[in-house]
Short mmCIF file of C-alpha atoms and ligand atoms in Angstrom, two decimals:
data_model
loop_
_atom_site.label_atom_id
_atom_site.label_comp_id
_atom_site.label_asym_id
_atom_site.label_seq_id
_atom_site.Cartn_x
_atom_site.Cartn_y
_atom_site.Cartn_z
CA UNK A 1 0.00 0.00 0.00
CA UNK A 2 1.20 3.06 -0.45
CA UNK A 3 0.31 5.74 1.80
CA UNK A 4 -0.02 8.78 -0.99
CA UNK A 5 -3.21 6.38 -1.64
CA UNK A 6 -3.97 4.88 1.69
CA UNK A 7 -6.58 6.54 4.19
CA UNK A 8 -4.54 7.36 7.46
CA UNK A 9 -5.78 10.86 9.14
CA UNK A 10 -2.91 11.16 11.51
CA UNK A 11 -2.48 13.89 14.04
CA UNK A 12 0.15 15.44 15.23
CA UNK A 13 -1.39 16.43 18.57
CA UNK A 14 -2.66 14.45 21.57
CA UNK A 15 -6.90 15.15 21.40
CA UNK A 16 -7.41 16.16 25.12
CA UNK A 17 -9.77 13.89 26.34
CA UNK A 18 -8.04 10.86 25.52
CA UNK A 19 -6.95 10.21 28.77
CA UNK A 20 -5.15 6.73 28.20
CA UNK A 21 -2.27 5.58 26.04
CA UNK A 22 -4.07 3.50 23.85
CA UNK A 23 -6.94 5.94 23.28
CA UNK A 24 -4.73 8.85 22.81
CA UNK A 25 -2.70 6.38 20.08
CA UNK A 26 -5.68 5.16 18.33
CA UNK A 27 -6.74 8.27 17.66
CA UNK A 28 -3.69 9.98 16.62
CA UNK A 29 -2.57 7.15 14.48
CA UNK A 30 -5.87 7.46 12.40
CA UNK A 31 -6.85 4.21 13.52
CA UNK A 32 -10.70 5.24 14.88
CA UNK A 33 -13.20 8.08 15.23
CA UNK A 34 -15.92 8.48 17.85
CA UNK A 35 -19.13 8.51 16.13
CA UNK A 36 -21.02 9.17 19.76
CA UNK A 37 -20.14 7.98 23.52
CA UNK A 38 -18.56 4.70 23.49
CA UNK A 39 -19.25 4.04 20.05
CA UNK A 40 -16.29 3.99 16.86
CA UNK A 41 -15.69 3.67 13.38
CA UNK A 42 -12.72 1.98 12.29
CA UNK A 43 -10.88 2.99 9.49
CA UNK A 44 -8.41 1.27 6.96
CA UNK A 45 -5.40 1.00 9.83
CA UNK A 46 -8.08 0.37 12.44
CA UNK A 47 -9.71 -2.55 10.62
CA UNK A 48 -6.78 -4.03 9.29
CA UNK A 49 -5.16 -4.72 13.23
CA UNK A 50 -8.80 -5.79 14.49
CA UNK A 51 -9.00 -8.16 11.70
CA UNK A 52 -5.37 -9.22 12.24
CA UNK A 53 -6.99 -10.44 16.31
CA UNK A 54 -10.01 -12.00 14.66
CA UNK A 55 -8.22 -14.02 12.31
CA UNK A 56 -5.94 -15.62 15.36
CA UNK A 57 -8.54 -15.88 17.63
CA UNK A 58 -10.56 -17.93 14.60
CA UNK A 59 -7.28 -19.77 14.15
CA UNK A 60 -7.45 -21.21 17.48
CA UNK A 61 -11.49 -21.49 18.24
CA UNK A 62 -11.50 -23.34 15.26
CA UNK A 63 -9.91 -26.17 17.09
CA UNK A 64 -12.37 -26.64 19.48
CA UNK A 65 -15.33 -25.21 18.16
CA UNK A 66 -17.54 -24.29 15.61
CA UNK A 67 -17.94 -20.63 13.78
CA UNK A 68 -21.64 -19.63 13.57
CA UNK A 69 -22.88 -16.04 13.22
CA UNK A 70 -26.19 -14.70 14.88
CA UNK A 71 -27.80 -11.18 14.53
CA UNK A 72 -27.16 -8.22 16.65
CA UNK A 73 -30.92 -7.66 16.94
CA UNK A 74 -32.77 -10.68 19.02
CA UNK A 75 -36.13 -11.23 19.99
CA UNK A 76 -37.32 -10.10 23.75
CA UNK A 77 -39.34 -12.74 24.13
CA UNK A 78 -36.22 -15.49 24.49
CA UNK A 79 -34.81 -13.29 27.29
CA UNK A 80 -38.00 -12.83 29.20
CA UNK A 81 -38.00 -16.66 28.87
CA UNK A 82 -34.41 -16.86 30.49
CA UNK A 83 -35.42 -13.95 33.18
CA UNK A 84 -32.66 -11.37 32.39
CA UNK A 85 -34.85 -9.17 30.58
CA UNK A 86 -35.41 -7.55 33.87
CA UNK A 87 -32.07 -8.49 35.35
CA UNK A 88 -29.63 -7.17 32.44
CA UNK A 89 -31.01 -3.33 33.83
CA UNK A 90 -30.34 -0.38 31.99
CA UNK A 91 -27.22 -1.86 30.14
CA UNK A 92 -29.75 -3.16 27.44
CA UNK A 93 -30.79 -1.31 25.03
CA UNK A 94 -34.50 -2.56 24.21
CA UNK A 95 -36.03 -1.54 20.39
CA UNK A 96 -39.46 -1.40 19.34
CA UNK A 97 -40.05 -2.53 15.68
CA UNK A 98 -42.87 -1.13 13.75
CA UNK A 99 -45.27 -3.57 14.71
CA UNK A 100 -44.28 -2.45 18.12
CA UNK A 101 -42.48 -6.40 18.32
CA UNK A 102 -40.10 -5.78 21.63
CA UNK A 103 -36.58 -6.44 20.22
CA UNK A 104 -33.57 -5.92 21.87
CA UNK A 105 -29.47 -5.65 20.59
CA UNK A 106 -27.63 -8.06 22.22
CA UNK A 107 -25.74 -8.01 24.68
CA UNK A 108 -24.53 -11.09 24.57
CA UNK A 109 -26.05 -14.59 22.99
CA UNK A 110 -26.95 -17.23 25.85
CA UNK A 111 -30.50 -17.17 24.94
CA UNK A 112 -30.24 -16.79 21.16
CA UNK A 113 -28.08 -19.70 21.16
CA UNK A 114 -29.23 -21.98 23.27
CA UNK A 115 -32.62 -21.81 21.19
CA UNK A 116 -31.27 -22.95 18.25
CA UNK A 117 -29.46 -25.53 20.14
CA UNK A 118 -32.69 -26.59 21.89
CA UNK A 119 -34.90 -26.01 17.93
CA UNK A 120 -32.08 -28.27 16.14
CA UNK A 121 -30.57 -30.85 18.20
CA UNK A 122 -32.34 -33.51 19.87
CA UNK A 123 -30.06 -36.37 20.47
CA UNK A 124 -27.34 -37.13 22.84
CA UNK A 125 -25.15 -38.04 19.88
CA UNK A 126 -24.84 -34.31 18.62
CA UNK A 127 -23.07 -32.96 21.73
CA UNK A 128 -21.06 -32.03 22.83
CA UNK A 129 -21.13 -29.30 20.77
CA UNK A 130 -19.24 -25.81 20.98
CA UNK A 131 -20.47 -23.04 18.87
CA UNK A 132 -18.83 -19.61 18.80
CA UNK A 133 -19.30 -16.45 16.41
CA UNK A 134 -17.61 -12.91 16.60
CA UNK A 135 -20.07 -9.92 16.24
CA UNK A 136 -20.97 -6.77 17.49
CA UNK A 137 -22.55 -6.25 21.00
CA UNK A 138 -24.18 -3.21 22.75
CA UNK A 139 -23.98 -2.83 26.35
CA UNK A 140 -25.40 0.91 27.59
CA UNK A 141 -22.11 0.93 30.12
CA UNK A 142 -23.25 3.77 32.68
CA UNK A 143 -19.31 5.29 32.32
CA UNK A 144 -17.84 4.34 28.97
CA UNK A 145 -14.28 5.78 28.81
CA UNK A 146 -10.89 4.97 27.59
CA UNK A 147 -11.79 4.72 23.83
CA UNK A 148 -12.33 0.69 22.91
CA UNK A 149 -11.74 -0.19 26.04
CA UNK A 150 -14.68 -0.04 27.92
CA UNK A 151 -17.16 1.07 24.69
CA UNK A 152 -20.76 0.93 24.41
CA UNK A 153 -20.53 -1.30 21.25
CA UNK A 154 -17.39 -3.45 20.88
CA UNK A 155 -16.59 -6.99 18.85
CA UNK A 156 -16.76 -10.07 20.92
CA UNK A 157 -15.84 -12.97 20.02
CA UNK A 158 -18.65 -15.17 22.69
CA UNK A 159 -18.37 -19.30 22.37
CA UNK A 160 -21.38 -21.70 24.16
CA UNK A 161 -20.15 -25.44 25.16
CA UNK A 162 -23.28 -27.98 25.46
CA UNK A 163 -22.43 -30.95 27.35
CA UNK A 164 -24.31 -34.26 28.63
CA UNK A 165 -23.25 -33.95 31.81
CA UNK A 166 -20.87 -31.91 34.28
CA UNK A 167 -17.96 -33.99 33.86
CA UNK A 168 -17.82 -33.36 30.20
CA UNK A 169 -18.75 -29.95 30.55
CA UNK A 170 -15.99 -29.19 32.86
CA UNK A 171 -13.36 -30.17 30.04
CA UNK A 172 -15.35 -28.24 27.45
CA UNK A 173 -14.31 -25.32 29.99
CA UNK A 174 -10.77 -26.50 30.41
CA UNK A 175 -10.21 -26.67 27.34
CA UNK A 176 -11.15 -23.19 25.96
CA UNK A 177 -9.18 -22.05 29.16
CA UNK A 178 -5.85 -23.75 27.35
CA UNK A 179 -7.08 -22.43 23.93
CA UNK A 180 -7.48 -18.53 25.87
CA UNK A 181 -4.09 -19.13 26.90
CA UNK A 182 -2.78 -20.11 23.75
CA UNK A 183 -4.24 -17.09 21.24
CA UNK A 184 -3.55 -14.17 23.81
CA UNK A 185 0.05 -15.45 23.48
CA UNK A 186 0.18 -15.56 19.77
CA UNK A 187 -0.68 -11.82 20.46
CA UNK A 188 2.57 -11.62 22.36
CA UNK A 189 0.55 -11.26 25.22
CA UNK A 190 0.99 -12.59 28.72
CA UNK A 191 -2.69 -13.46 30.07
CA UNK A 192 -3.32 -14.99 33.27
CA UNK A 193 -6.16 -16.86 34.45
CA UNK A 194 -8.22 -15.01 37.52
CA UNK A 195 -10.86 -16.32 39.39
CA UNK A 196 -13.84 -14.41 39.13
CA UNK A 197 -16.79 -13.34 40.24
CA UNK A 198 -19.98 -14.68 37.59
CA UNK A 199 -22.15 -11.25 37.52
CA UNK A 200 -24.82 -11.07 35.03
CA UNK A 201 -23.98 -14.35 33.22
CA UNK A 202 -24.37 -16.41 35.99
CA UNK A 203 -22.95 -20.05 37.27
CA UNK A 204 -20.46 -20.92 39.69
CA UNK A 205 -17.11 -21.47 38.09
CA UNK A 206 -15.66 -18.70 36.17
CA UNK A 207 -11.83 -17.20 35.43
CA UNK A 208 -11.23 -13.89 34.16
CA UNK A 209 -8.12 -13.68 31.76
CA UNK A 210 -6.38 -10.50 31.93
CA UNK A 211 -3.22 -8.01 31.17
CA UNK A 212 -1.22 -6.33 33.89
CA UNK A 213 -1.35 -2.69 33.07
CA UNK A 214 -1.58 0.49 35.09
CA UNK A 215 -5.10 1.84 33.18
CA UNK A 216 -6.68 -1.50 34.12
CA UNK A 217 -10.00 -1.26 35.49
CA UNK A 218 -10.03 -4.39 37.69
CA UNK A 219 -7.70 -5.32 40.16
CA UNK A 220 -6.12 -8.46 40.49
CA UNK A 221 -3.81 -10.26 43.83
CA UNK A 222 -2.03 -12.78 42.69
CA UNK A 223 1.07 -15.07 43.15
CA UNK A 224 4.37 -13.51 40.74
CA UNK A 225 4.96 -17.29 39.77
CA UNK A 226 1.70 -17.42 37.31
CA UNK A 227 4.28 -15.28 35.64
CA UNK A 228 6.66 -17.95 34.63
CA UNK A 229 4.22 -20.60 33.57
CA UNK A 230 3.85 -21.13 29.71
CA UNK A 231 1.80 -23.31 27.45
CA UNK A 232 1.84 -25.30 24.32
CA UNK A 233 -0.30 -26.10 21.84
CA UNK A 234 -1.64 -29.55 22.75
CA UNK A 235 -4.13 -32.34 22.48
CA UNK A 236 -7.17 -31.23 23.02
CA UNK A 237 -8.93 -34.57 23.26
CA UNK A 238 -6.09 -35.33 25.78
CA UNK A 239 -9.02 -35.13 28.63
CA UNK A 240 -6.37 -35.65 31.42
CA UNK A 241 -3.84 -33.80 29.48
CA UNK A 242 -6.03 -31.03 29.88
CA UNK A 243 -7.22 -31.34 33.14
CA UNK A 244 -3.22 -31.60 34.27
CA UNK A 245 -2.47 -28.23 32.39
CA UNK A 246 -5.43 -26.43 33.75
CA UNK A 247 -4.93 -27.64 37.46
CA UNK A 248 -1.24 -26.69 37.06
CA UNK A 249 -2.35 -22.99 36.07
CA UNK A 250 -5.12 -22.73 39.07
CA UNK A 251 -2.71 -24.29 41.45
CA UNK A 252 -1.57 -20.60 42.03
CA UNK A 253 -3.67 -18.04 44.14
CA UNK A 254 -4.87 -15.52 41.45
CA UNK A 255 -8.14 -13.43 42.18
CA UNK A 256 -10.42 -10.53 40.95
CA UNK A 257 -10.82 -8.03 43.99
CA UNK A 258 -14.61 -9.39 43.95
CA UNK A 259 -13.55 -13.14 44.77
CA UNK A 260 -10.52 -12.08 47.05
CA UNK A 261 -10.22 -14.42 49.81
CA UNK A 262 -7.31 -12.54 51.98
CA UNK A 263 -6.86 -14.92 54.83
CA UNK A 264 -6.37 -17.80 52.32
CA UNK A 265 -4.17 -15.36 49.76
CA UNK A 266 -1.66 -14.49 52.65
CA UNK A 267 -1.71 -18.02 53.75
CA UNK A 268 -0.88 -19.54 50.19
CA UNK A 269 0.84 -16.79 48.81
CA UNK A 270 4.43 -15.40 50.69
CA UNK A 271 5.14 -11.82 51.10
CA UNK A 272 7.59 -11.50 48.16
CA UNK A 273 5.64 -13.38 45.58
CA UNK A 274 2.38 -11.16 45.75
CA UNK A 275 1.12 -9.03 42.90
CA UNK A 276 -1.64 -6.43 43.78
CA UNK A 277 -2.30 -4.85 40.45
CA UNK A 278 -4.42 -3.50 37.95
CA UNK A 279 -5.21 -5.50 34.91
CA UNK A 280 -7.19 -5.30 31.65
CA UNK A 281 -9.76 -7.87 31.69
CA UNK A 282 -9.39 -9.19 27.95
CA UNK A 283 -11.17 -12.70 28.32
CA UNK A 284 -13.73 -14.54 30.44
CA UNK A 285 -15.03 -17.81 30.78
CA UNK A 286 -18.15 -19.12 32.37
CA UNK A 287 -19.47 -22.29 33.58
CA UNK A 288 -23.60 -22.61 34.60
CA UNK A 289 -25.10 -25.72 34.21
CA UNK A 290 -28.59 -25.27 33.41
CA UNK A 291 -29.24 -21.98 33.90
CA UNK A 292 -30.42 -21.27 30.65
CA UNK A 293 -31.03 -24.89 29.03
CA UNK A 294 -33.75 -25.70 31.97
CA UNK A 295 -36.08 -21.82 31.53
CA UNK A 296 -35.55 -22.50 27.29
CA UNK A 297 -35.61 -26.29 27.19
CA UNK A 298 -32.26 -27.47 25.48
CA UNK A 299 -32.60 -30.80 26.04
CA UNK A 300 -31.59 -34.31 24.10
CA UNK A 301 -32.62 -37.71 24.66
CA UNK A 302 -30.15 -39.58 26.24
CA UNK A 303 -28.97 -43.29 25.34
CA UNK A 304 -31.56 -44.49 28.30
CA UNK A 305 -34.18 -42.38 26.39
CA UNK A 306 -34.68 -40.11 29.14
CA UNK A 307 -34.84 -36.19 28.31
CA UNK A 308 -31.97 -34.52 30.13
CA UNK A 309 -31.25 -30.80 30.19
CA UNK A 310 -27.56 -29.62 28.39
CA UNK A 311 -24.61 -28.52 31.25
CA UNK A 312 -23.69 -25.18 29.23
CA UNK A 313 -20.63 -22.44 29.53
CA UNK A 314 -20.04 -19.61 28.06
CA UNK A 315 -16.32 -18.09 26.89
CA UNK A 316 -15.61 -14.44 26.15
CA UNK A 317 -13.12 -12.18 24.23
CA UNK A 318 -12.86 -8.50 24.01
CA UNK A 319 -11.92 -8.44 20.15
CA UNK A 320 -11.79 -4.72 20.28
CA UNK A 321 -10.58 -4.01 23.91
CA UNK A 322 -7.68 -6.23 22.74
CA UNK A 323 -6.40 -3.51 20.29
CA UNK A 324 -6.58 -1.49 23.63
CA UNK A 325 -4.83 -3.42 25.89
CA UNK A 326 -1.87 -4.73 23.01
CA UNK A 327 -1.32 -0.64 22.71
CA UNK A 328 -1.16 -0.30 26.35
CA UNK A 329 1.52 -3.28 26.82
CA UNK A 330 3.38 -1.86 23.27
CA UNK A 331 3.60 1.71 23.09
CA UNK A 332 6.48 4.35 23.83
CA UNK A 333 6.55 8.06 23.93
CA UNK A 334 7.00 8.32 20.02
CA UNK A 335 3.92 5.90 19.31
CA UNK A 336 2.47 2.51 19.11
CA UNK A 337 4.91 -0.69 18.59
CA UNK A 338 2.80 -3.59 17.30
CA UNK A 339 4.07 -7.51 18.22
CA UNK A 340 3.97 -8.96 14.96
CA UNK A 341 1.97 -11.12 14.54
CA UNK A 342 -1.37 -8.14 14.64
CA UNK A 343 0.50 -5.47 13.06
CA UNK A 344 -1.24 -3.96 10.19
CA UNK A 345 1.62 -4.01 7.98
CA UNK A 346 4.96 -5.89 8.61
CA UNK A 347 7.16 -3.11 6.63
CA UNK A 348 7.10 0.72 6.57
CA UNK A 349 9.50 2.11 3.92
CA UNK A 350 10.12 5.80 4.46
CA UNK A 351 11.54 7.55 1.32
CA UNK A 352 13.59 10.46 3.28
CA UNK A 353 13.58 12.25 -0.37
CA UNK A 354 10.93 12.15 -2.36
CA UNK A 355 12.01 14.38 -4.78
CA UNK A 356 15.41 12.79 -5.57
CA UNK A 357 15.17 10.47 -8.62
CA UNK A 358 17.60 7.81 -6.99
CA UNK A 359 15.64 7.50 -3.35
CA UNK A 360 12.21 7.41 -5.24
CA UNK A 361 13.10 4.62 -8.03
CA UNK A 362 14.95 2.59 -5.61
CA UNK A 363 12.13 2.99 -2.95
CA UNK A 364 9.28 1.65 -5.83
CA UNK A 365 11.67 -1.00 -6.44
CA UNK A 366 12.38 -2.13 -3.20
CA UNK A 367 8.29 -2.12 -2.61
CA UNK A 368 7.32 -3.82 -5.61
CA UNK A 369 9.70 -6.28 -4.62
CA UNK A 370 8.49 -6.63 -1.16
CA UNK A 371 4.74 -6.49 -2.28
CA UNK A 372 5.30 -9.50 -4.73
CA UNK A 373 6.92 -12.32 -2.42
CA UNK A 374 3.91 -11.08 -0.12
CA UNK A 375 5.43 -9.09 2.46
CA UNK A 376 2.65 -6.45 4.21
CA UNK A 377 4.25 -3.08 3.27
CA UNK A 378 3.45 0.34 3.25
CA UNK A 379 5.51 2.83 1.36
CA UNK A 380 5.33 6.20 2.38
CA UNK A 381 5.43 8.03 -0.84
CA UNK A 382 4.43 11.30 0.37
CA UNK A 383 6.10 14.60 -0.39
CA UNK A 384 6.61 15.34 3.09
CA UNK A 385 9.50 16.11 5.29
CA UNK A 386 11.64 13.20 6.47
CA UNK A 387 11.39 14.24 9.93
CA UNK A 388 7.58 14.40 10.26
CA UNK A 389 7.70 11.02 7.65
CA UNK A 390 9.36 9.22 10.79
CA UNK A 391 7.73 10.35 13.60
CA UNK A 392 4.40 8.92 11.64
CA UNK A 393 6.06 5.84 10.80
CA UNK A 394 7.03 5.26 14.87
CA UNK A 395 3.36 6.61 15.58
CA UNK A 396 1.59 4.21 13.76
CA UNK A 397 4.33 1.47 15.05
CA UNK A 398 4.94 -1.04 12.11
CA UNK A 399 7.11 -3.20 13.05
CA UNK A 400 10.24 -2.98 10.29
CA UNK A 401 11.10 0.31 8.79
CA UNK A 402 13.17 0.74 5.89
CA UNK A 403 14.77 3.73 5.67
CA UNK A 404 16.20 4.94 2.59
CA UNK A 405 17.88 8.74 2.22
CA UNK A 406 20.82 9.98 0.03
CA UNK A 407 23.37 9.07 2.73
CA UNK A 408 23.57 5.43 2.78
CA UNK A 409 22.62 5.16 -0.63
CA UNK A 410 25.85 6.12 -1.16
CA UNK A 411 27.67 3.02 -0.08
CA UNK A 412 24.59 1.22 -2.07
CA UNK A 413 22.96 0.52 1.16
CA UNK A 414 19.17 1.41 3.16
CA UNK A 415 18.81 1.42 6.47
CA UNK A 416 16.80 -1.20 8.63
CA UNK A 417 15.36 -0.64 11.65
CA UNK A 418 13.48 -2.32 14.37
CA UNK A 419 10.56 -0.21 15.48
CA UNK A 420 10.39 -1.00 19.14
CA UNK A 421 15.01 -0.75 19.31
CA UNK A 422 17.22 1.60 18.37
CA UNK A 423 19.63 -0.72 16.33
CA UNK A 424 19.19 0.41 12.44
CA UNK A 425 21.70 -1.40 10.18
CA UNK A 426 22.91 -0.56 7.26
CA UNK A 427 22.01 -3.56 4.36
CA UNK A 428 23.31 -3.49 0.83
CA UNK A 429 20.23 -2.45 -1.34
CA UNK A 430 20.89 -6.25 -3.11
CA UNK A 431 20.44 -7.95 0.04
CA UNK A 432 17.43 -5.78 1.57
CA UNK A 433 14.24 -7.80 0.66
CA UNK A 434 15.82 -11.44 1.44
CA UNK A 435 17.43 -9.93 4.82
CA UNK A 436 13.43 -8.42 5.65
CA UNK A 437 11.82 -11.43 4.80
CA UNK A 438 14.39 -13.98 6.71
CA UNK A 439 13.75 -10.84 10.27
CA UNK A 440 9.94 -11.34 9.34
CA UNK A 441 9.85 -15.62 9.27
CA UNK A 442 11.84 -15.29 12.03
CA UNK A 443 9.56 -13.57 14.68
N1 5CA B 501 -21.55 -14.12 27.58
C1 5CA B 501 -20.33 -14.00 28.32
C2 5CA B 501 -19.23 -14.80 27.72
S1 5CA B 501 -19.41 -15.07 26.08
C3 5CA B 501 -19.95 -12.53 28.42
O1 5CA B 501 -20.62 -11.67 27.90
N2 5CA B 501 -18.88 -12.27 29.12
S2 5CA B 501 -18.31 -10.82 29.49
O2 5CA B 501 -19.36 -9.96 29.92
O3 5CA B 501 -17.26 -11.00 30.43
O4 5CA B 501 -17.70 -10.21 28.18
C4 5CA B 501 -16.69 -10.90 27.48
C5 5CA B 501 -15.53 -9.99 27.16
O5 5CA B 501 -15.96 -8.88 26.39
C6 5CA B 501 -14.87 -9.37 28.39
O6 5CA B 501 -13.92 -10.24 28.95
C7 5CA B 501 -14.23 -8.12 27.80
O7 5CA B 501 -12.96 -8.43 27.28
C8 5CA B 501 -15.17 -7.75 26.68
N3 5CA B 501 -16.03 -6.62 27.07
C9 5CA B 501 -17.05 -6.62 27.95
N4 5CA B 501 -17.61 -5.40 28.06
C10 5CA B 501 -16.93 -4.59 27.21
C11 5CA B 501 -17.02 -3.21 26.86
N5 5CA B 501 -17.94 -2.41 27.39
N6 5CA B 501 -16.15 -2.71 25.94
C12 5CA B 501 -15.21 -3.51 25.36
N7 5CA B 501 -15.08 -4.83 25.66
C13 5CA B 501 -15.92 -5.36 26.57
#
C-alpha cells in the first residue's frame, strides 16, 4: 500500500480527552473516530489490526469449536423466557419494531443460542457441541471511557459449550481455558487466568483472563509465579492432558478483587511473591449448568431415552478491547509498537527524499519487490519532510522500517530498523528484501 493512496488521518497532537495511552494512540494514528459515547468507526489501519486479532482468535477457536454467526438484533421474548430481561437493567438497550415487536441488541447470545441448540438438536449423539461467532454487542455501560476499552458497542468474540453432563462440561471449559491461553500469546501477550466473580452471566465457576497494566479497570492479587508458567499447543482430546495443564495454572492463588479471599491469599501466597495490580480484563469464561437450558428447554434424549437438560458455559473475548490493551503493553513516547503477529503491515519504507530520482526509483523498487513475495508493506510516498515522515512511521508502530535517504545510498545501502530498538543497520540495497523477509519468518 502506499500511503499517498492509503486513508490514514494522523495527528500530530494528543486530542485532550483521551486520557489513556491507547486511546490517545488510536486516535492519533488514524486508527478510529468516535461517532457518539462509546461508540467507533474503524478505518483502513483500524480494521486491518482488528482483523489481524479475529483471524488468530478464529485460528485457534477453530480447534475446538464451531464458527456460527447470529444477529445483533434478538427477539425479547427469548430473554423474558431466560429472566434477564429484567435483570440485564439499563445496560440493554430494548427496540421497538414497527409492529411495536419488543426487540432488543444483544448483549450477549446465551439465549439466542441456546434456542437454536434446543430447535435443532435432539439427540445425545450431537453434543457435545461448541459453537462460537464474533459480532458486534451493545452494552449501555453507565461510564464508557478509555476509547475501545470499555465502549458501548465493541466486537466479541462469545463461544457456548453444550455438554451431557458436568464432567464433560468441565473439560469443554478446560479446554477453551488452554485455547485462551494459547491465542492471547500468539498476540505476544501474557494473560493470566483469575478467578472471578460470575455477575450477570451467571454459574459458579468462572476465570477472568487479563493483562497487567496500570489503566486497568479491575484489580487483580495474585502469586508472581503465574508469571513464569507457559503453554503449548496440545491435544485437546487429551481429557487428562487437559485437566493436568489447567490444574497446574489454578494451582496458584490468582483473584479478581470481587472473589478475594485474603486470609487464604496471605496463607498460600508469601510476602515476596504477591502481585496487587491492575489489569485489563481481555477474556472470560463461564461455567452454569442449566441456567439457561432448563427456563428454554435445550434438552436431548439420552442413550436411556430419558430427556436430560444440556450442562452449558459460556467463553468471552474483548476483540476490540484487545487492540486497547496490546497498545497499552506496546507503546512508547514516540507511538504505538505492534508484536507482529497483529500489526497492520509488517514493513514501513520511508523515502527520506521524495524528490530525488535515486531515493524514489529505488524505494518503488524495493516495494514492488516486497509487495510480490507477499510481504505487508506500506511505502510512504508522500512529499513530506523526512522528519515528520518518521515520527508517523514510529506513531503508527509497524514493526520494520526501511529507511532509505541519500546518505547510505551512497555506499549502495538502506537502512533497517526495528521499530520498538534503536539498532538500524545498514544492508546493501541487493540484500534488503531477502534480509526483511528472513527478520519477518523469524519472529
Ligand atoms: N456471555 C459472556 C461470555 S461469552 C460474556 O458476555 N462475558 S463478558 O461480559 O465477560 O464479556 C466478554 C468480554 O468482552 C470481556 O472479557 C471483555 O474483554 C469484553 N467486554 C465486555 N464489556 C466490554 C465493553 N464495554 N467494551 C469492550 N469490551 C468489553
Amino acid at each position: 500500500m502506499k500511503r499517498s493512496n492509503f486513508f490514514l488521518p494522523t495527528l500530530k497532537e494528543n486530542p485532550v480527552d483521551a486520557k489513556v495511552a491507547s486511546h490517545r494512540l488510536m486516535l492519533r494514528s488514524g486508527m478510529v473516530r468516535q461517532s457518539s459515547a462509546g461508540i467507533y468507526s474503524w478505518l483502513p489501519l483500524g480494521l486491518m489490526v482488528l482483523k489481524n486479532i479475529e483471524s488468530i482468535v478464529r485460528e485457534e477457536q477453530d480447534k475446538i469449536s464451531q464458527q456460527i454467526l447470529m444477529p445483533t438484533i434478538q427477539d425479547a421474548k427469548i430473554w423474558k423466557n431466560s429472566g434477564r430481561y429484567s435483570d440485564y437493567g439499563k445496560e440493554m438497550l430494548k427496540i421497538l419494531d414497527r409492529n411495536k415487536k419488543e426487540l432488543i441488541y444483544g448483549p450477549t447470545n446465551e439465549e439466542l443460542v441456546t434456542e437454536i441448540f434446543s430447535n435443532n438438536v435432539l439427540s445425545y449423539k450431537d453434543v457435545p457441541m461448541c459453537l462460537y461467532h464474533i459480532q458486534w454487542k451493545f452494552r449501555d455501560e453507565i461510564r464508557p471511557r478509555f476509547g475501545v476499552m470499555r465502549g458501548r458497542e465493541f466486537l466479541m468474540k462469545d463461544a457456548y459449550s453444550f455438554d451431557l453432563n458436568e464432567d464433560d462440561a468441565i473439560h469443554a471449559y478446560n479446554k477453551m481455558f488452554i485455547n485462551y491461553l494459547n491465542i492471547f500469546k500468539k498476540m505476544g501477550l501474557k494473560a493470566i487466568p483469575v478467578k472471578a466473580d460470575t455477575g450477570p452471566i451467571g454459574g459458579d465457576l468462572s476465570h477472568e483472563f487479563v493483562i497487567l497494566a496500570e489503566t486497568g479497570e479491575s484489580k487483580i492479587f495474585c502469586d508472581s509465579n503465574i508469571f513464569k508458567q507457559s503453554i503449548d499447543n496440545i491435544d485437546y482430546e487429551d481429557k487428562s492432558l487437559v485437566s493436568k495443564i489447567v490444574k497446574h495454572w489454578t494451582s496458584f492463588y490468582s483473584s479478581t478483587q470481587e472473589t478475594l479471599d485474603e486470609n487464604l491469599y496471605h496463607s498460600l501466597v508469601s510476602s515476596n511473591n504477591r502481585i496487587q495490580k491492575n489489569a485489563i480484563e481481555v477474556g472470560h469464561l463461564f461455567y452454569f449448568g442449566t441456567k439457561y437450558s432448563e427456563p428454554l428447554n435445550a434438552s436431548v434424549v439420552n442413550e436411556d431415552g430419558n430427556k436430560i437438560f444440556v450442562k452449558m458455559g459460556s467463553y468471552g473475548i474483548g476483540i476490540s478491547r484487545l487492540i486497547a490493551a496490546i497498545i497499552e503493553v506496546f507503546h512508547d513516547e514516540k507511538g504505538i509498537c505492534w508484536p507482529e503477529s497483529v500489526a497492520p503491515f509488517k514493513v514501513g519504507i520511508v523515502n527520506l527524499r521524495q524528490n530525488e530520482k535515486n531515493c524514489s526509483d529505488i524505494s518503488q523498487n524495493i516495494y514492488e519487490k516486497l509487495c510480490s513475495t507477499g510481504v505487508a508493506v506500506l511505502y510512504d510516498d508522500r512529499n513530506e519532510g523526512a522528519g515528520s515522515k518518521l515520527a508517523d512511521m514510529d506513531l503508527i508502530g509497524i514493526p520494520w522500517q526501511i529507511r532509505i535517504g541519500p546518505k547510505s545510498l551512497k555506499n549502495n545501502c538502506v537502512e533497517l530498523k526495528q521499530r520498538n530498538k534503536n539498532d538500524e543497520v545498514e544492508i546493501n540495497i541487493s540484500n534488503i528484501v531477502n534480509e526483511v523477509r528472513k527478520k519477518i519468518v523469524k519472529q
